[in-house]
Coordinates of C-alpha atoms and ligand atoms in Angstrom, one line a residue:
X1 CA -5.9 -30.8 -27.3
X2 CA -4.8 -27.7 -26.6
X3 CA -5.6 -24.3 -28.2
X4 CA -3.3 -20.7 -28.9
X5 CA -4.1 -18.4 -26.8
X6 CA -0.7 -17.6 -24.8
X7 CA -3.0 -16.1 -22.1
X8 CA -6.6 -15.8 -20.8
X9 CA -8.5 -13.5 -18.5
X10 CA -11.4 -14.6 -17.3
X11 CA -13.5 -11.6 -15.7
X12 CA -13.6 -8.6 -18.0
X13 CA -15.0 -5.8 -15.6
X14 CA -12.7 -3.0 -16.5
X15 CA -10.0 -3.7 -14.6
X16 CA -9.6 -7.8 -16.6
X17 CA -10.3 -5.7 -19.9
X18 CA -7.8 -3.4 -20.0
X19 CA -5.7 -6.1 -18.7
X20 CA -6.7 -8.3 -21.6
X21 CA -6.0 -5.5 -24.1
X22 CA -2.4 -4.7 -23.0
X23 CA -1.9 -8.0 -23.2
X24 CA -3.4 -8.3 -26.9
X25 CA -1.4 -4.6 -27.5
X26 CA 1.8 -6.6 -26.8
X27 CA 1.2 -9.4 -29.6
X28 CA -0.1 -11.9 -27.3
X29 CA -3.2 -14.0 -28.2
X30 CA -6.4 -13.4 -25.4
X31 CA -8.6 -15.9 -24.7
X32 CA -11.3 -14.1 -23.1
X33 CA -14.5 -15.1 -20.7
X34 CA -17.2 -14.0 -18.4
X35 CA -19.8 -15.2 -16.4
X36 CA -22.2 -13.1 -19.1
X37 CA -20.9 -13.8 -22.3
X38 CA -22.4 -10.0 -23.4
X39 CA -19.2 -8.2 -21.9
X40 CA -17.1 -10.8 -23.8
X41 CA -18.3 -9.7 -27.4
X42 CA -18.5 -6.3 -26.2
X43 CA -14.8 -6.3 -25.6
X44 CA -14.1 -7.8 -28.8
X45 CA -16.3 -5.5 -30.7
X46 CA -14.9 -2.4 -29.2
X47 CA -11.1 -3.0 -29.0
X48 CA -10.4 -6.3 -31.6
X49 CA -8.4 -4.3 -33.8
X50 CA -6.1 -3.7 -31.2
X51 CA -4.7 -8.1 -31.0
X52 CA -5.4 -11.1 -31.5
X53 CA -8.7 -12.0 -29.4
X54 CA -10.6 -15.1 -28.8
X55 CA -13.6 -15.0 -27.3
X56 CA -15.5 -18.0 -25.4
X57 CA -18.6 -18.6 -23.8
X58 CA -18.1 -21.1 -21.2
X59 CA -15.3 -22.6 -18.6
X60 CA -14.8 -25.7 -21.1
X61 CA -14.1 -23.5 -24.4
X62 CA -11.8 -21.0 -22.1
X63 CA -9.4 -23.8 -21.4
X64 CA -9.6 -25.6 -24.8
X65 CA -8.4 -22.0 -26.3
X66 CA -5.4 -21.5 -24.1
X67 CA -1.9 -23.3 -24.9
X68 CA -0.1 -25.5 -22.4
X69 CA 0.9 -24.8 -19.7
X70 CA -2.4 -22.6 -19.8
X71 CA -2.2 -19.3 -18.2
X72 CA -6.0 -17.7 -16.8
X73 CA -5.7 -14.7 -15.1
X74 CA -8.2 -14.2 -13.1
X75 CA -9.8 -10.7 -12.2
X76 CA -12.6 -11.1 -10.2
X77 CA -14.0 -9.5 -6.7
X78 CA -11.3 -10.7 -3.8
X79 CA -13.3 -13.2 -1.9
X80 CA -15.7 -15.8 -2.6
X81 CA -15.7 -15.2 -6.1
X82 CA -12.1 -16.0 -6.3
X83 CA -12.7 -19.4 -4.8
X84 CA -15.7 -19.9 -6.6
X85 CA -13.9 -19.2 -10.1
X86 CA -10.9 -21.4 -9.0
X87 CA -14.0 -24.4 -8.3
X88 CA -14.9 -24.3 -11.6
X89 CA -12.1 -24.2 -13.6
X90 CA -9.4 -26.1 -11.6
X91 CA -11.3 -29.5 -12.5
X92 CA -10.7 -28.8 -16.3
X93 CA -7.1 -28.1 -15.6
X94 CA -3.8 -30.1 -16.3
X95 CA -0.4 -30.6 -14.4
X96 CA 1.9 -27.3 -14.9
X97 CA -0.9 -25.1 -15.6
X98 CA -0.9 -21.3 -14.1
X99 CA -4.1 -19.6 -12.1
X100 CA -3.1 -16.1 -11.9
X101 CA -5.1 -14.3 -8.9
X102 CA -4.9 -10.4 -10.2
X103 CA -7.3 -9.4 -7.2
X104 CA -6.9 -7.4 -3.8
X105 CA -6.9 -10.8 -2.3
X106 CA -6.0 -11.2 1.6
X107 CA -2.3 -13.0 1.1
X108 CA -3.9 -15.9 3.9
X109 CA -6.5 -16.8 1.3
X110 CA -3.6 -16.8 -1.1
X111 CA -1.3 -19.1 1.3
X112 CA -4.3 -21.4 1.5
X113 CA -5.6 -22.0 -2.5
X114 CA -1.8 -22.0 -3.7
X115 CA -1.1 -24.8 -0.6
X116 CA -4.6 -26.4 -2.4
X117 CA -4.0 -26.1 -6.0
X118 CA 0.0 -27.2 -5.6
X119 CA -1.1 -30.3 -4.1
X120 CA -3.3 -31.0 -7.1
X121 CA -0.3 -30.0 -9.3
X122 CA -1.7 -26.8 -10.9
X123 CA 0.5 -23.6 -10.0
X124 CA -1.5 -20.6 -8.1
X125 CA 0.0 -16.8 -8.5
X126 CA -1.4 -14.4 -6.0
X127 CA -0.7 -10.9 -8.3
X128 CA -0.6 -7.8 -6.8
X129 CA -1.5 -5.2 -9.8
X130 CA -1.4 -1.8 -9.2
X131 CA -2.3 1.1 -10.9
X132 CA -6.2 1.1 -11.4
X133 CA -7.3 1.4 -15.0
X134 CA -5.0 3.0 -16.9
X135 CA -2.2 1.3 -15.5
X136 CA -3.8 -2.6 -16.1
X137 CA -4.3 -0.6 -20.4
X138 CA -1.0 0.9 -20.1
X139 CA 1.2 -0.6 -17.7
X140 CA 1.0 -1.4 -14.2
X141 CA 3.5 -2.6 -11.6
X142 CA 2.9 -5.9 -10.9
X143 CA 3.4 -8.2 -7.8
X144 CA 3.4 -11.7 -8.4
X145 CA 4.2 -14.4 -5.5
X146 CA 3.9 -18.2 -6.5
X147 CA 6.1 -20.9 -7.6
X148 CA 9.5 -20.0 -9.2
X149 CA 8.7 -21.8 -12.1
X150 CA 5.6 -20.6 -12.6
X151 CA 7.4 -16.9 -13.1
X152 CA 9.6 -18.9 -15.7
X153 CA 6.7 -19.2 -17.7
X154 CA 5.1 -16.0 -16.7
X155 CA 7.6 -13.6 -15.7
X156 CA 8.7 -12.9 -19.7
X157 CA 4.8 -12.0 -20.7
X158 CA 4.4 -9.6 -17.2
X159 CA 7.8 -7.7 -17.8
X160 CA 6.3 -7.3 -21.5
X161 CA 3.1 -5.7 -20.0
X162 CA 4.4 -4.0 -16.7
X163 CA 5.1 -0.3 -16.8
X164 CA 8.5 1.1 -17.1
X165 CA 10.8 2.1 -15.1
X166 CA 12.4 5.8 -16.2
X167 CA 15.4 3.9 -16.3
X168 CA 13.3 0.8 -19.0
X169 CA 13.5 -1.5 -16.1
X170 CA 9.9 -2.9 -16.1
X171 CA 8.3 -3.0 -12.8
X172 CA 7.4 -6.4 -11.9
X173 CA 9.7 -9.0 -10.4
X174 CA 9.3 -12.9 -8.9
X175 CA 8.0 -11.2 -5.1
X176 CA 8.1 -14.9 -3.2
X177 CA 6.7 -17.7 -3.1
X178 CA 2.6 -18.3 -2.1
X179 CA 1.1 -14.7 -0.9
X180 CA 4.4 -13.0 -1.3
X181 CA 2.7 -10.8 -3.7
X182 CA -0.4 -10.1 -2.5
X183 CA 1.3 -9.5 0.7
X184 CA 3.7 -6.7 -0.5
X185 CA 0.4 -5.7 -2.8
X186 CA -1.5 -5.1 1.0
X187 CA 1.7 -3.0 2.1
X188 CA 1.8 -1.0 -0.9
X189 CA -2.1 0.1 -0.3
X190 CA -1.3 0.7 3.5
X191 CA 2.0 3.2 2.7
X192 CA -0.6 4.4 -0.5
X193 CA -3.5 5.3 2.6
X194 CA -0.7 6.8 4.4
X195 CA 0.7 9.2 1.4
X196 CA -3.0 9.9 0.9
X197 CA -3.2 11.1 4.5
X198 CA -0.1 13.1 4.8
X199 CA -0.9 15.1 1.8
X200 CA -3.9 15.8 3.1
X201 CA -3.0 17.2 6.4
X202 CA -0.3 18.8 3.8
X203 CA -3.8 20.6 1.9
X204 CA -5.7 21.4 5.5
X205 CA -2.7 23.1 7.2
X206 CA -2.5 24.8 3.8
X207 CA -5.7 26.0 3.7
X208 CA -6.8 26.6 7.3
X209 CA -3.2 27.9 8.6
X210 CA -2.0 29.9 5.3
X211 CA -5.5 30.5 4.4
X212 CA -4.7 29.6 0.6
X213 CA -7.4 29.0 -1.7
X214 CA -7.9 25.5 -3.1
X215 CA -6.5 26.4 -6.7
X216 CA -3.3 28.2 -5.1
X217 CA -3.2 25.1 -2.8
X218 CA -2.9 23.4 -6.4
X219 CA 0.0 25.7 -7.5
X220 CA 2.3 24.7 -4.1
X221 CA 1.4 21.1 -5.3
X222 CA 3.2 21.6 -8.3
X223 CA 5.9 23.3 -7.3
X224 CA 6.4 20.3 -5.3
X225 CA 6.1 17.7 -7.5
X226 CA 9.1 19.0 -9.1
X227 CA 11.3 18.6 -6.3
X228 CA 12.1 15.7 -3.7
X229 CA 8.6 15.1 -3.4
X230 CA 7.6 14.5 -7.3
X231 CA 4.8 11.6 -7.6
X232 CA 1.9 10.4 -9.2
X233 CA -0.4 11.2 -5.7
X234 CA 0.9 14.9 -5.1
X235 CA 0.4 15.4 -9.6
X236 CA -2.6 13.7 -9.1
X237 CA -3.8 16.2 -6.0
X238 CA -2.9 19.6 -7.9
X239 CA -5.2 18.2 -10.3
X240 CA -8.1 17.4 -7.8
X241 CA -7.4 21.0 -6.2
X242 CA -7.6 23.0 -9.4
X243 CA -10.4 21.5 -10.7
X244 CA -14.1 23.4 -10.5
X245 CA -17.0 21.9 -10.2
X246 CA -19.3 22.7 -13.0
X247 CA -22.8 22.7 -11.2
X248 CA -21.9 25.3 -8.5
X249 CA -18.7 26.7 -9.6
X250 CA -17.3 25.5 -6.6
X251 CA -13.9 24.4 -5.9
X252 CA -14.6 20.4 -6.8
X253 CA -13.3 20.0 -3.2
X254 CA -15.5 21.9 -1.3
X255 CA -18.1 20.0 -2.9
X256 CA -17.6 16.9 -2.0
X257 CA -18.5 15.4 1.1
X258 CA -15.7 14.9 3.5
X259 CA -16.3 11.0 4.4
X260 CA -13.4 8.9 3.2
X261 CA -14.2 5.0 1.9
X262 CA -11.9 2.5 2.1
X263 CA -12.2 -1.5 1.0
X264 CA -9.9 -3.1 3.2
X265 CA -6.4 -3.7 2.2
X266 CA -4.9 -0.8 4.1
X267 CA -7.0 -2.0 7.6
X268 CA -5.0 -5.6 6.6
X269 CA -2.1 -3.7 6.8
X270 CA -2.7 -2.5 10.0
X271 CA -4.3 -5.6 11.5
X272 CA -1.4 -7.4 10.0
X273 CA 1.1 -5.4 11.3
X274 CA -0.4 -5.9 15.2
X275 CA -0.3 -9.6 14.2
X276 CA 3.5 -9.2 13.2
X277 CA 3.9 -6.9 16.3
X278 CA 5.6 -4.0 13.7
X279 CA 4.6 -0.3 14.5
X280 CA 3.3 1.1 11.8
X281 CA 1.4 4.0 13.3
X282 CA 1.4 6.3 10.3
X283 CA -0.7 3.5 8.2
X284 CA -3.1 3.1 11.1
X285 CA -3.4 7.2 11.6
X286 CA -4.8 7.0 8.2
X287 CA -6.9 3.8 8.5
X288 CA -8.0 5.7 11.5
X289 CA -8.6 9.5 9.6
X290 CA -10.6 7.6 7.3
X291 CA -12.6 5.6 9.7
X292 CA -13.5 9.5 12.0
X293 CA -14.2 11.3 8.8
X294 CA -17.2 8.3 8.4
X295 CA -18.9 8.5 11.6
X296 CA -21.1 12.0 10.3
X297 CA -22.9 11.7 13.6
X298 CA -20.7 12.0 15.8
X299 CA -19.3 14.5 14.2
X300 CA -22.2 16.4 14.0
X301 CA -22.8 15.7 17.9
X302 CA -19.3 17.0 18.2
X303 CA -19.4 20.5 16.3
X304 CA -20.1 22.1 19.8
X305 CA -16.7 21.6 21.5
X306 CA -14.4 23.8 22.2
X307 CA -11.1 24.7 19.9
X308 CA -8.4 27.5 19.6
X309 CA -9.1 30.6 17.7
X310 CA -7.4 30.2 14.1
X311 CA -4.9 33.1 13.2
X312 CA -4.6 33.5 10.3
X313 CA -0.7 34.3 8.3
X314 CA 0.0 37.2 6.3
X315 CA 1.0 36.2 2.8
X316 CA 5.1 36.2 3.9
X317 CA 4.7 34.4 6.9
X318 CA 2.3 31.9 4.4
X319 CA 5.0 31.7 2.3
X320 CA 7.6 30.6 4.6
X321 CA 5.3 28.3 6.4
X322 CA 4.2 26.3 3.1
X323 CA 8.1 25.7 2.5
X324 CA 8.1 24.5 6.3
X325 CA 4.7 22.0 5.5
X326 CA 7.0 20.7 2.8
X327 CA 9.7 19.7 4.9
X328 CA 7.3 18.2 7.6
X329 CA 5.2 16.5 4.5
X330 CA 8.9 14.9 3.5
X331 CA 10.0 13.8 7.0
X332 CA 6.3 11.9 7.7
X333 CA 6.9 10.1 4.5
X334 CA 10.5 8.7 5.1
X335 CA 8.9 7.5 8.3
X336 CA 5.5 6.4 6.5
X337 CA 7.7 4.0 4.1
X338 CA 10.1 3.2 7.2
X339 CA 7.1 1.6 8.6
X340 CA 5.8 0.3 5.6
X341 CA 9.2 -1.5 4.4
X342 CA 9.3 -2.7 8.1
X343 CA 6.2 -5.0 7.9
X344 CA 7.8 -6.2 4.6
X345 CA 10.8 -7.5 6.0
X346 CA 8.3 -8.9 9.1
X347 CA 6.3 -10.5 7.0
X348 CA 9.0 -11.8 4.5
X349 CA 10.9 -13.3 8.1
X350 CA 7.7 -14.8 9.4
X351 CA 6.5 -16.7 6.1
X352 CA 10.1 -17.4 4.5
X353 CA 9.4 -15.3 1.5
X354 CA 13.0 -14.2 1.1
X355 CA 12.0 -10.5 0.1
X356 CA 14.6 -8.4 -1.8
X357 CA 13.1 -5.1 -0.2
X358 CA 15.3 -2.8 -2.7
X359 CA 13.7 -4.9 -5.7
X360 CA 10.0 -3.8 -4.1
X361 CA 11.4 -0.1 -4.1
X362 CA 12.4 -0.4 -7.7
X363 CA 9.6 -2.5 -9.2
X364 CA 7.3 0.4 -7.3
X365 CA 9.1 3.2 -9.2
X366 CA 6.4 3.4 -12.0
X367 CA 3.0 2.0 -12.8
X368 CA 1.5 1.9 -9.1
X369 CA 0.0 4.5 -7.0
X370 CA 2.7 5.3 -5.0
X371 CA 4.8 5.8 -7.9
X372 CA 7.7 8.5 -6.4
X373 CA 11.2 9.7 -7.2
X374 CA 11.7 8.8 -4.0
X375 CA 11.6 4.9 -4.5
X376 CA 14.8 5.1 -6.4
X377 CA 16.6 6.2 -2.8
X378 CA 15.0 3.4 -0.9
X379 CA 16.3 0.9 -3.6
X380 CA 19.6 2.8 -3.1
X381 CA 19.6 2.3 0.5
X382 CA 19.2 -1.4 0.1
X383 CA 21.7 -2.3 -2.3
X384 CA 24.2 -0.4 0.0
X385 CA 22.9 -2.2 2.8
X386 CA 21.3 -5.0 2.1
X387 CA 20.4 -6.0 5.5
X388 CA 19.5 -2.4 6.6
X389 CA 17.2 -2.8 9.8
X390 CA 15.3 0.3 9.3
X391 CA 15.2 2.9 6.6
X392 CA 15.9 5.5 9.2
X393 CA 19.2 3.7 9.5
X394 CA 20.1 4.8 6.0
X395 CA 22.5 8.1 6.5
X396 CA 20.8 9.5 3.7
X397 CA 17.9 9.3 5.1
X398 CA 18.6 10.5 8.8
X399 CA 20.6 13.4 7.6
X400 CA 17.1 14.6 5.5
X401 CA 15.2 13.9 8.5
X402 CA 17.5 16.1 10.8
X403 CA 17.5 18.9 8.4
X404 CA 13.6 18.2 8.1
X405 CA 13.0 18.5 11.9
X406 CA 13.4 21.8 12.8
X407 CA 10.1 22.9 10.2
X408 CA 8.7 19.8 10.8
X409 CA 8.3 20.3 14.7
X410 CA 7.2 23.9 14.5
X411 CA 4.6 22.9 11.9
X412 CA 3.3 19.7 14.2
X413 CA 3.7 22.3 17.1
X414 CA 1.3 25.2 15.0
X415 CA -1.4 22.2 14.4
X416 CA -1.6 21.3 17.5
X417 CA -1.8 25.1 18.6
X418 CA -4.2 26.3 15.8
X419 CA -6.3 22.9 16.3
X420 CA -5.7 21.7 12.8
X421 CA -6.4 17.7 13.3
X422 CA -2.7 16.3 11.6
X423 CA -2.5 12.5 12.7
X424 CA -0.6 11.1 10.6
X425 CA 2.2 14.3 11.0
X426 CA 2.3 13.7 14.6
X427 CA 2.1 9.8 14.9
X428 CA 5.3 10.1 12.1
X429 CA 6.6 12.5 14.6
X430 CA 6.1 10.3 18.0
X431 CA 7.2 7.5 16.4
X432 CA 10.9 9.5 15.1
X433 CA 11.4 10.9 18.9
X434 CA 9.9 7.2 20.5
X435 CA 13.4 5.6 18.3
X436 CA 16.1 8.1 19.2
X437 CA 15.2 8.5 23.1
X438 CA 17.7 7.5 25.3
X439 CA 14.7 6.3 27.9
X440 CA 11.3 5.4 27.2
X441 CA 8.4 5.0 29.6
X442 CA 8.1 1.3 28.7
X443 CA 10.5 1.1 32.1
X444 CA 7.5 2.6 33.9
X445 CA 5.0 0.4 32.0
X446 CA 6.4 -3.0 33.0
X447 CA 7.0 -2.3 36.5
X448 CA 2.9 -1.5 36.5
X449 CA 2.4 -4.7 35.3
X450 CA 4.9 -6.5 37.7
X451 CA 3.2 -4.6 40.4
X452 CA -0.5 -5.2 39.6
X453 CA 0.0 -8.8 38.1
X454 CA 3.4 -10.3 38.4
X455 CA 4.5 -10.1 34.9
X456 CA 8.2 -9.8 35.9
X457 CA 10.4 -7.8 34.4
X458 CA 14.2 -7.4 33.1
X459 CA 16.7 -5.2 34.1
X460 CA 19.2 -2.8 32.7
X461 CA 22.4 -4.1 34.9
X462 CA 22.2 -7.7 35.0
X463 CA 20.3 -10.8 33.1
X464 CA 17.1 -12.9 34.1
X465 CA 13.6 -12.3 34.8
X466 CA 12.7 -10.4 38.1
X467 CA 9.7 -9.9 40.0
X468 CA 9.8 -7.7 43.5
X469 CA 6.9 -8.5 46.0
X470 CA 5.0 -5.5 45.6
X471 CA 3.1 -6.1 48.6
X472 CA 4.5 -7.3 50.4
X473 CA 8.6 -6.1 52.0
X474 CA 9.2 -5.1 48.5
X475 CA 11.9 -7.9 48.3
X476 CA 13.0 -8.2 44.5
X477 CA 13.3 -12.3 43.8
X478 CA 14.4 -13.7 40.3
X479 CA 11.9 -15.9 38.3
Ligands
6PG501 C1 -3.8 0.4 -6.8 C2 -4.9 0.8 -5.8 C3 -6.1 0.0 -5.9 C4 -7.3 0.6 -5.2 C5 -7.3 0.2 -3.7 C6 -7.5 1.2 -2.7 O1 -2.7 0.0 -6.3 O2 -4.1 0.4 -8.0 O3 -4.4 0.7 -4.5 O4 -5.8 -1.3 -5.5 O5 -7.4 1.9 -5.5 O6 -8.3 -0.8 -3.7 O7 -8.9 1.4 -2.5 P1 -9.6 1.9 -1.2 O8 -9.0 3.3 -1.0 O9 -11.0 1.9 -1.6 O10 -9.3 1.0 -0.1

């Protein structure tokens, strides 16, 4: 027998309630459960005037409520409580029903249930969901891999949910099959580390070069965010900077303490990404920035060394050199996303996922983190070029980045000079000059290797594999 609910989310911490409530807000039926029934009624005491809710207590009354196929969205911790939950219910389940994985979940661990529950005819849908709280209540992008069919059934009640688009497109689309989404969900986290980064070297240069206060750090912010650069992180930063802390008086940012968390997705990125062999430098600079700001002893041990004296800018020469941060905050990101879009198209190769890397732009335009004016050129640069190898291979892009360099050189340059720490400025930086030399040292590099282990090489004038006999008469033979 089967029950009405179109949908249930099982796992109503507040990230699978307000989940459950958009859903209900869009004239769904709920089926709701937890592991302690408490949060269940709570929900439905709080917010059942908002849909049609119904409440159960246990595994066996969840699935009796839902329809067929049943949909369960689950939204609990990534991990072994994702395996656990799948355990329990799969047994109860039917041929053609939907699991629905709406967790930071590793995309292997998606690979593997999907490959487990398929075989046992139930489809599995690894979901990326972005856009914390108030974008699973109001509308969040949403990244679902899986089956195709299981988006024929599912797709219709996401796009209903997702946020919008400023164009009404709604940000979610069919990603790829198995941990497609969760994949492109892990990318999205390690280009939204490496925003977070950048804007903060953005706030230190701002502060330690210009010598701005934190609130008129929050005004240049602004003024940004109407521009090329407009986005829920640098909105969401003006905020942070303007805001006073009501205990001391303080600038909120000066008191908090300077050690960065993190729960994982964007070090996947990065560990990914040396897996996939893509250089994505700017994502591991901020995986990295995080990681330093942590280690409080050693910075402590470190306070005595040695650094520049600061000189500070008068308010003209602050002026102009905010406008030049700007450009160099701009440039870092094309390359930030350049690296970010190339471990998509990696990944998509490696697992057969079939990626449409201008749909990820656009489905990224609203609801997530990253959320950007921007997204709408990288979907841009896709449909003209479908097949674009790089982003920096978009004219667009390379002419911004040229008229970018200039400021974004001298401000790299002043960091360096002034002893501001700006990682993920200069990694963006390396990695811009490391694609348009002419030479690299790499030449160098593997004729070490040949030399100390006989790794062979390949040369610029002819084809094959070469070794020379290093010591002995220097002879070169080919392998
Ligand atoms: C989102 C966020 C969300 C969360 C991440 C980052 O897209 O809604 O990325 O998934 O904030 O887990 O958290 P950390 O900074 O703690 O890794």
């Amino acid at each position: 027998m089967s029950g009405t609910a179109q949908i249930g989310v099982t796992g109503l911490a507040v990230m699978g309630r307000n989940l459950a409530r958009n859903f209900a807000r869009h004239g769904y039926t709920v089926a709701l459960h937890n592991r302690t029934a408490a949060r269940t009624h709570e929900l439905v005491e709080e917010f059942g005037e908002e849909g049609i809710f119904v409440p159960t207590e246990s595994p066996e009354e969840f699935v009796a409520a839902l329809e067929r196929p049943r949909r369960l969205v689950v939204m609990v911790k990534a991990g072994d409580a994702t395996d656990a939950v799948i355990q329990e219910f799969a047994p109860l389940l039917e041929d053609g029903d939907v699991i629905i994985d709406g967790g930071n979940a590793h995309f292997e661990d998606t690979r593997r249930r999907e490959k487990e529950l398929r075989e046992r005819g139930i489809h599995f849908v690894g979901t990326g969901i972005s856009g914390g709280e108030e974008g699973a209540l109001h509308g969040p992008s949403i990244m679902p891999g899986g089956s195709a069919e299981s988006y024929e059934s599912l797709g219709p009640m996401l796009e209903k949910i997702a946020a919008k688009a400023k164009d009404g497109a709604p940000c979610v689309t069919h990603i790829g099959p198995d941990g497609a989404g969760h994949f492109v969900k892990m990318t999205h986290n390690g280009i939204e580390y490496a925003d977070m980064q950048l804007i903060g070297e953005a706030y230190q240069l701002l502060r330690d070069v210009a010598g701005y206060s934190p609130a008129q750090i929050a005004d240049v912010f602004r003024t940004w965010n109407t521009g090329r650069l407009d986005s829920y992180l640098i909105e969401i930063t003006a905020e942070v900077l303007s805001h006073v802390d009501a205990a001391t008086g303080k600038p909120f940012v000066d008191v908090v303490l300077d050690q960065a968390e993190q729960k994982g997705t964007g070090r996947w990125t990065v560990q990914i990404a040396l897996d996939l062999g893509v250089p994505v430098s700017g994502i591991a600079e901020a995986v990295f920035a995080r990681s330093v700001s942590g280690h409080a002893d050693l910075r402590e041990a470190s306070r005595h060394l040695a650094g520049p004296t600061a000189k500070p800018l008068g308010d003209d020469e602050a002026a102009a050199f905010a406008d030049q941060v700007e450009q160099a905050l701009y440039a870092s990101k094309i390359v930030s996303y350049t690296q970010g879009f190339h471990e998509l198209a990696a990944g998509s190769r490696q697992y057969d996922w079939n990626i449409d890397l201008g749909r990820i732009a656009a489905i990224w335009r609203g609801g997530c983190i990253i959320r950007a004016a921007f997204l709408d050129r990288i979907t841009g640069a896709y449909e003209a070029q479908p097949q674009l190898p790089s982003l920096l291979a978009d004219k667009g892009f390379a002419d911004e980045i040229a008229a970018a360099q200039d400021d974004w050189r001298a401000v790299t340059a002043t960091a360096v000079l002034q002893g501001v720490p700006t990682p993920g400025f200069t990694a963006a930086l390396a990695y811009y000059d490391s694609l348009r030399a002419a030479r690299l040292p790499a030449a160098l590099t593997q004729g070490q290797r040949d030399y100390f282990g006989a790794h062979t090489y390949r040369r610029t004038d002819r084809d094959g594999t070469f070794h020379t006999l290093w010591g002995g008469d220097k002879t070169e033979i080919e392998s």
